[in-house]
Short mmCIF file of C-alpha atoms in Angstrom, two decimals:
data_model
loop_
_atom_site.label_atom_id
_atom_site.label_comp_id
_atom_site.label_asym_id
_atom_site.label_seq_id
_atom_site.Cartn_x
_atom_site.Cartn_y
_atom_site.Cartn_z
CA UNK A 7 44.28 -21.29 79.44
CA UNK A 8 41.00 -22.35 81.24
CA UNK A 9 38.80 -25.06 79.56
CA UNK A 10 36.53 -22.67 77.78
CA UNK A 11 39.14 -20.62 76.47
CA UNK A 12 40.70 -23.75 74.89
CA UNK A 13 37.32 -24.82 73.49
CA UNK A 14 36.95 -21.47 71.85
CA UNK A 15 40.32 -21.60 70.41
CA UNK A 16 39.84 -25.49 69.25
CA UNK A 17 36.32 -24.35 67.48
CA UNK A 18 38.04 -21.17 66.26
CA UNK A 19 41.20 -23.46 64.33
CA UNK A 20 38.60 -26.10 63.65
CA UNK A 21 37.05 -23.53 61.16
CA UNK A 22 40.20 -22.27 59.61
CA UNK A 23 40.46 -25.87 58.66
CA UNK A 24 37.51 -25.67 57.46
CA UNK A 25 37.62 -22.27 55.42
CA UNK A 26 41.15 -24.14 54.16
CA UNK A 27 39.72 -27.49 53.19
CA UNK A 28 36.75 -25.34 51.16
CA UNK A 29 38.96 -23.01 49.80
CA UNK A 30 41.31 -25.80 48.38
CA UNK A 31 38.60 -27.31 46.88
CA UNK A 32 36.75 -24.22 45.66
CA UNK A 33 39.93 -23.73 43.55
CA UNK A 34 40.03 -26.82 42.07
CA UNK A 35 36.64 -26.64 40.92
CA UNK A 36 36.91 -23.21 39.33
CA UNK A 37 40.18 -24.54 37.55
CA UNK A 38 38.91 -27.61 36.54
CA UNK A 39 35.61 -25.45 35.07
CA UNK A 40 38.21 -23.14 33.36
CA UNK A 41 40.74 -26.18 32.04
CA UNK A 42 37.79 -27.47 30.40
CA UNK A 43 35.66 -24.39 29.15
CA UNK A 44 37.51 -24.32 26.09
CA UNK A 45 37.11 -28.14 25.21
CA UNK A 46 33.36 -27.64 25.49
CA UNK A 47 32.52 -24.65 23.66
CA UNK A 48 34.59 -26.50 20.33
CA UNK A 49 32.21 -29.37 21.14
CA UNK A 50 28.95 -27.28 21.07
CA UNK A 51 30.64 -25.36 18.06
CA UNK A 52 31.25 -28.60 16.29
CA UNK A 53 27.64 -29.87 17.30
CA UNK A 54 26.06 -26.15 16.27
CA UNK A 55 27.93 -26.59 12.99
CA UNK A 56 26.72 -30.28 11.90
CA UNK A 57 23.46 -29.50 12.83
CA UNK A 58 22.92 -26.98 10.05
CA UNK A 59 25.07 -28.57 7.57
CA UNK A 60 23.77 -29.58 4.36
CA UNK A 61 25.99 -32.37 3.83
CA UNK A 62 23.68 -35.31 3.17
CA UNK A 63 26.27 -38.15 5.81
CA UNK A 64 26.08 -35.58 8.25
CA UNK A 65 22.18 -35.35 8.64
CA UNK A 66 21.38 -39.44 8.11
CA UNK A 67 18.99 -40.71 10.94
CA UNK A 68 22.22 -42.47 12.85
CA UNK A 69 24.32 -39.32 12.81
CA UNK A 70 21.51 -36.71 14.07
CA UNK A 71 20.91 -39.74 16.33
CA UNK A 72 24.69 -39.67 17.34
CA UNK A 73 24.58 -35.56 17.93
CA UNK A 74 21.08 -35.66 20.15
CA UNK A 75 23.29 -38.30 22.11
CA UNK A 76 26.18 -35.55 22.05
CA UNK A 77 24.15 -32.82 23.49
CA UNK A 78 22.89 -35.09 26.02
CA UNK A 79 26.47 -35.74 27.31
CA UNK A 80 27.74 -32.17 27.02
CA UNK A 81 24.13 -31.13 29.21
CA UNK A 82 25.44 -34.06 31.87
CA UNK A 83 28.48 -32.73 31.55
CA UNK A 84 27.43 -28.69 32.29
CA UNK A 85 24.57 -30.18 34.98
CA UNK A 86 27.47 -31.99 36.97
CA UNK A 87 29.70 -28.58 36.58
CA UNK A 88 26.66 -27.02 37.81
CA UNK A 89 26.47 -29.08 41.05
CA UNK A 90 29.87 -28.97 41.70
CA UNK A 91 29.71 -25.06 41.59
CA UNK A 92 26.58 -25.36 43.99
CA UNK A 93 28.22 -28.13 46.70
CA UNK A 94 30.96 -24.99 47.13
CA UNK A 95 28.77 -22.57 47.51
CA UNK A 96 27.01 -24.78 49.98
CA UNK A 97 30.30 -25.21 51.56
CA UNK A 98 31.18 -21.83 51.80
CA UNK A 99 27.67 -20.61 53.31
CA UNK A 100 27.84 -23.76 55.80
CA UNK A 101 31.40 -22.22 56.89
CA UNK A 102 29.89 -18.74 57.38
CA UNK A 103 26.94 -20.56 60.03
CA UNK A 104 29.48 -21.76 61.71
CA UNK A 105 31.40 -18.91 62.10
CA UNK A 106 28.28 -16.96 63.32
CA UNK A 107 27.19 -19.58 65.54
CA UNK A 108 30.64 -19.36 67.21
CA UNK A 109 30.66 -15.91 67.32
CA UNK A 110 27.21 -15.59 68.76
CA UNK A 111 28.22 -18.60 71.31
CA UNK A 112 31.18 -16.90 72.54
CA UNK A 113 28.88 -13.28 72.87
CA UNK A 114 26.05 -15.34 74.92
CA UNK A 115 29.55 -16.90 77.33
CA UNK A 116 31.05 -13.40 77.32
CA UNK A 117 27.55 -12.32 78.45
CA UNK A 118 27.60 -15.15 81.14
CA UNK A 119 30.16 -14.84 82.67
CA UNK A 120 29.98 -10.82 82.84
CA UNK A 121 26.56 -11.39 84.82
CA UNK A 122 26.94 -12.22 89.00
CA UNK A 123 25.60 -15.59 90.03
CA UNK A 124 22.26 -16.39 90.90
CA UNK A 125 22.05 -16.31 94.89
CA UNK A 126 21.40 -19.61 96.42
CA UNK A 127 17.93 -20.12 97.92
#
């Protein structure tokens, strides 16, 4: 194998590493949206329902206080989920550049060497 063969192949396996490395942690993101899906809709559920209860302890100034303090978590909580769901998508489209850029690389060497050398003046 000549030295740009070997280069092709080491860029080649260097993105299957990558593709595996995203992959790997593509899935752990979607399972660790899905393991807690459930835990958060019974949060918004319990915040939905003490909002528009008309029991007088649940709607004193400290415990609307305490559920405009719960929403703000649970909105941290969904924005982080959010980015986390981005930063693999980002992954995933920075994987598929690469992949292109090799492939066009390896066209424009093809191309190269395919063409006769420039004569000598």
């Amino acid at each position: 194998m000549d030295a740009s063969q070997l280069e092709r192949v080491q860029s080649q396996y260097a993105s299957v590493q990558l593709v595996d490395g995203a992959n790997v942690n593509a899935m752990a993101t979607i399972g660790s949206l899905r393991g807690s899906a459930q835990n958060i809709q019974t949060q918004i559920g319990n915040l939905e329902q003490d909002s528009f209860s008309n029991d007088s302890g649940l709607n004193s100034e400290v415990s609307v206080l305490n559920k405009i303090n719960a929403a703000g978590v649970l909105t941290l909580r969904t924005l982080q989920d959010s980015n986390k769901l981005l930063a693999s998508l980002l992954e995933q489209q920075t994987i598929v550049a690469k992949q292109q850029r090799d492939a066009t690389t390896n066209a424009i060497n093809a191309d190269i060497s395919g063409r006769p050398a420039w004569p000598e003046i």
